[in-house]
CSV table of C-alpha atoms in Angstrom, one decimal:
chain,number,residue,atom,x,y,z
A,200,MET,CA,-35.6,102.6,18.9
A,201,ASP,CA,-35.1,106.3,17.3
A,202,ASP,CA,-38.5,107.6,19.2
A,203,PHE,CA,-36.5,109.3,22.2
A,204,LYS,CA,-39.6,110.8,23.8
A,205,LYS,CA,-40.9,107.1,23.8
A,206,LEU,CA,-37.4,106.1,25.5
A,207,THR,CA,-37.6,108.8,27.7
A,208,GLU,CA,-41.4,108.0,28.9
A,209,GLN,CA,-39.8,104.6,29.2
A,210,LEU,CA,-37.0,105.8,31.8
A,211,LEU,CA,-39.2,108.0,34.3
A,212,LYS,CA,-41.7,105.1,34.3
A,213,ILE,CA,-39.3,102.9,36.0
A,214,TYR,CA,-38.1,105.5,37.5
A,215,ILE,CA,-41.0,106.2,39.8
A,216,ASN,CA,-42.2,102.6,40.0
A,217,ALA,CA,-39.3,101.4,41.2
A,218,GLY,CA,-40.4,99.5,44.4
A,219,SER,CA,-37.7,97.3,45.2
A,220,VAL,CA,-34.1,97.3,45.4
A,221,ASN,CA,-33.2,94.2,44.5
A,222,ASN,CA,-35.1,94.7,41.1
A,223,LEU,CA,-34.7,98.6,39.9
A,224,GLY,CA,-34.2,97.8,36.2
A,225,ILE,CA,-32.9,101.5,35.6
A,226,GLU,CA,-29.3,100.6,35.0
A,227,ASN,CA,-30.8,99.0,32.1
A,228,TYR,CA,-30.8,102.2,30.7
A,229,PHE,CA,-27.7,104.0,31.9
A,230,ASP,CA,-23.9,103.9,30.5
A,231,GLU,CA,-21.7,101.9,33.0
A,232,ASN,CA,-19.7,105.8,33.3
A,233,ILE,CA,-23.1,107.5,33.6
A,234,SER,CA,-22.2,111.3,34.6
A,235,LEU,CA,-25.7,112.6,36.5
A,236,ILE,CA,-26.7,115.3,38.0
A,237,GLY,CA,-29.9,115.4,40.0
A,238,THR,CA,-32.3,118.5,41.8
A,239,GLY,CA,-30.3,117.8,45.3
A,240,LYS,CA,-27.0,119.2,46.0
A,241,HIS,CA,-25.3,115.4,46.6
A,242,GLU,CA,-27.0,114.5,43.8
A,243,LEU,CA,-23.4,114.4,41.7
A,244,PHE,CA,-22.8,110.7,40.2
A,245,THR,CA,-19.9,109.9,37.9
A,246,ASN,CA,-20.6,106.5,37.0
A,247,LEU,CA,-23.1,104.1,37.1
A,248,HIS,CA,-22.6,102.5,40.3
A,249,GLU,CA,-22.6,105.9,42.9
A,250,PHE,CA,-26.0,106.2,41.5
A,251,LEU,CA,-27.4,103.1,41.6
A,252,GLU,CA,-25.7,103.2,45.5
A,253,SER,CA,-28.0,106.5,46.1
A,254,PHE,CA,-31.1,105.4,44.4
A,255,LYS,CA,-31.1,102.3,46.3
A,256,PHE,CA,-31.2,104.8,49.2
A,257,ASP,CA,-34.4,106.9,48.1
A,258,VAL,CA,-36.0,103.7,46.6
A,259,LYS,CA,-36.1,102.6,50.6
A,260,ARG,CA,-37.2,106.0,51.6
A,261,ARG,CA,-39.9,106.7,49.3
A,262,GLY,CA,-41.8,104.2,51.5
A,263,LYS,CA,-45.8,104.9,50.2
A,264,ILE,CA,-45.3,107.2,48.5
A,265,ARG,CA,-47.1,107.1,44.9
A,266,LEU,CA,-45.1,109.0,42.3
A,267,GLU,CA,-46.8,110.6,39.2
A,268,VAL,CA,-45.1,112.0,36.1
A,269,ARG,CA,-47.0,114.4,34.2
A,270,ASN,CA,-46.9,116.9,30.8
A,271,LEU,CA,-43.4,115.9,29.3
A,272,HIS,CA,-42.0,117.9,26.4
A,273,GLN,CA,-39.2,116.7,24.8
A,274,GLU,CA,-37.2,118.3,21.8
A,275,GLU,CA,-34.3,116.4,20.3
A,276,GLU,CA,-31.0,117.0,18.5
A,277,ARG,CA,-28.5,114.7,16.7
A,278,LEU,CA,-24.9,115.4,17.5
A,279,ASP,CA,-23.5,112.5,15.5
A,280,ASP,CA,-24.3,108.6,14.1
A,281,ASP,CA,-23.7,108.1,17.9
A,282,HIS,CA,-25.2,110.7,20.0
A,283,VAL,CA,-28.5,112.2,20.7
A,284,LEU,CA,-29.0,115.4,22.9
A,285,ALA,CA,-32.8,115.7,24.3
A,286,HIS,CA,-33.6,118.2,26.5
A,287,GLY,CA,-37.3,119.2,27.8
A,288,THR,CA,-39.6,120.1,31.1
A,289,VAL,CA,-41.3,117.4,33.5
A,290,ASP,CA,-43.7,117.7,36.6
A,291,PHE,CA,-42.8,115.1,39.1
A,292,THR,CA,-46.0,114.6,41.9
A,293,GLY,CA,-46.0,112.6,45.0
A,294,LEU,CA,-49.1,111.1,46.2
A,295,PHE,CA,-49.9,109.5,49.8
A,296,LYS,CA,-51.9,106.5,49.4
A,297,ASP,CA,-54.9,108.3,50.3
A,298,GLY,CA,-54.2,110.8,47.0
A,299,SER,CA,-53.6,113.6,48.9
A,300,ILE,CA,-51.1,115.3,47.1
A,301,CYS,CA,-47.0,115.4,49.2
A,302,PHE,CA,-45.4,117.9,46.9
A,303,LYS,CA,-45.2,118.9,43.3
A,304,MET,CA,-42.2,119.5,41.2
A,305,GLU,CA,-41.6,121.5,37.6
A,306,THR,CA,-38.3,119.9,36.3
A,307,ARG,CA,-36.2,120.7,33.8
A,308,PHE,CA,-33.9,118.0,32.2
A,309,THR,CA,-31.1,117.5,29.3
A,310,ILE,CA,-30.0,113.7,28.6
A,311,ILE,CA,-27.2,113.0,26.2
A,312,TYR,CA,-28.3,109.6,24.0
A,313,LYS,CA,-25.3,107.2,23.6
A,314,TRP,CA,-25.6,104.2,21.1
A,315,THR,CA,-24.0,101.7,22.7
A,316,ASN,CA,-23.8,97.9,22.1
A,317,GLY,CA,-26.8,98.2,19.6
A,318,LYS,CA,-29.0,100.1,21.6
A,319,TRP,CA,-29.5,103.8,23.0
A,320,MET,CA,-28.1,104.2,26.4
A,321,VAL,CA,-28.2,107.2,28.9
A,322,GLN,CA,-24.5,108.5,28.9
A,323,HIS,CA,-25.2,112.0,30.7
A,324,LEU,CA,-28.5,113.0,32.5
A,325,HIS,CA,-28.6,116.9,34.0
A,326,HIS,CA,-32.1,117.2,36.0
A,327,SER,CA,-32.7,120.4,38.0
A,328,THR,CA,-35.5,122.8,39.4
A,329,PRO,CA,-36.5,126.5,38.7
A,330,ASP,CA,-35.1,128.5,41.1
A,331,LEU,CA,-38.6,129.7,42.7
A,332,GLU,CA,-36.9,133.0,44.0
A,333,GLN,CA,-35.6,134.6,41.2
A,334,MET,CA,-38.2,136.7,39.1
A,335,ASP,CA,-39.2,136.5,35.7
A,336,GLY,CA,-36.8,139.0,33.6
A,337,GLU,CA,-34.4,138.2,36.1
A,338,GLU,CA,-30.4,136.2,35.6
A,339,PHE,CA,-30.1,136.0,39.3
A,340,PRO,CA,-32.6,136.0,42.6
A,341,LEU,CA,-31.6,139.5,42.4
A,342,ALA,CA,-35.6,140.5,44.2
A,343,LEU,CA,-34.4,137.7,47.1
A,344,GLY,CA,-30.8,139.3,47.8
A,345,LYS,CA,-32.8,142.9,48.3
A,346,GLN,CA,-35.5,141.5,50.6
A,347,VAL,CA,-32.8,139.6,52.8
A,348,LYS,CA,-30.6,142.9,53.1
A,349,LYS,CA,-33.5,144.5,54.3
A,350,THR,CA,-34.3,141.9,56.6
A,351,ARG,CA,-31.1,142.3,58.1
A,352,GLN,CA,-31.5,145.9,58.7
A,353,ALA,CA,-34.6,145.2,60.7
A,354,LEU,CA,-32.7,142.7,62.4
A,355,HIS,CA,-30.2,145.1,62.9
A,356,ALA,CA,-32.3,148.1,63.9
A,357,LEU,CA,-34.3,145.8,66.5
A,358,GLY,CA,-31.1,144.6,68.0
A,359,THR,CA,-29.7,148.4,67.8
A,360,ALA,CA,-33.3,149.4,69.7
A,361,TYR,CA,-32.7,146.7,72.4
A,362,TYR,CA,-28.9,148.1,72.6
A,363,HIS,CA,-30.0,151.9,74.0
A,364,ILE,CA,-33.3,150.5,75.9
A,365,SER,CA,-30.8,148.3,78.0
A,366,ARG,CA,-28.9,152.1,79.0
A,367,LEU,CA,-31.4,152.9,81.5
A,368,ASN,CA,-30.6,152.2,84.9
A,369,LEU,CA,-33.2,153.0,87.5
A,370,LYS,CA,-31.5,152.4,90.6
A,371,THR,CA,-29.2,155.5,89.6
A,372,LYS,CA,-31.9,157.4,87.3
A,373,LYS,CA,-29.4,157.5,84.5
A,374,ILE,CA,-28.8,156.4,81.3
A,375,GLU,CA,-25.6,154.8,81.1
A,376,LEU,CA,-24.1,152.6,78.9
A,377,VAL,CA,-23.8,148.8,80.3
A,378,LYS,CA,-21.8,145.2,79.7
A,379,ARG,CA,-22.8,144.1,75.7
A,380,SER,CA,-24.1,140.8,75.7
A,381,ARG,CA,-23.3,140.5,72.4
A,382,GLU,CA,-20.9,141.7,69.9
A,383,MET,CA,-22.1,144.8,68.4
A,384,ASP,CA,-20.5,147.8,66.9
A,385,MET,CA,-22.3,150.9,67.4
A,386,GLY,CA,-19.3,152.9,67.3
A,387,ILE,CA,-20.2,154.3,70.6
A,388,LYS,CA,-17.7,153.2,73.6
A,389,GLU,CA,-17.9,151.8,77.1
A,390,ASN,CA,-19.7,154.4,79.2
A,391,THR,CA,-19.9,157.0,77.1
A,392,VAL,CA,-22.7,158.3,75.3
A,393,ASP,CA,-23.6,161.0,72.8
A,394,TRP,CA,-27.5,162.1,74.0
A,395,ASP,CA,-29.5,163.0,71.7
A,396,PRO,CA,-33.4,164.5,72.6
A,397,GLN,CA,-35.0,161.2,73.3
A,398,PHE,CA,-33.0,160.0,75.7
A,399,LYS,CA,-32.9,163.3,77.8
A,400,ILE,CA,-36.1,163.2,78.1
A,401,ILE,CA,-36.4,159.7,79.5
A,402,GLU,CA,-33.6,160.5,81.7
A,403,ASP,CA,-35.6,163.4,83.1
A,404,ILE,CA,-38.7,161.4,83.1
A,405,SER,CA,-37.1,159.1,85.3
A,406,CYS,CA,-35.4,161.2,87.8
A,407,LYS,CA,-39.1,162.8,88.5
A,408,ASN,CA,-40.0,158.8,89.3
């Protein structure tokens, strides 16, 4: 078969319809020494055995969720007489028994098909999902990094406010530095502080009361 898109469709159909760990069928498409990278951090396999052990667990955990493959787009490039590079995009949708959507995944893939023992087998497969935090035109998710920095600054500001408030001692009618409940480098020495006008006002009010 030289229709590689149809071959990929068959492979995906086997993958989504696997309902039993005893009769997967997907091993008929994979070379023994396949290298496979999936969408999960742990999905890095260097041979068929490693992948099947993980895939069997996935089939069991899948339970009653039904998978659908949609919008398969693929292009191919022949590398030599025995190798073909296929790459493209495909969407996965997980459905509950009542038809409601469990998840959607927009994915990209790269496959190297190798002619082995009279048929085309998958020698390498890389399956990935785009980083949704990465904005259009960005090489890296820089916008997310800036947002995280702002959040950290906001949290630090909240911690600073709490730290100063804790210095108001109603018994002595003074504002003083107390023991820290957590480490926070504010550049303030223990039991000393340079008062600004706002703290002076608070001190005056507490003394009147």
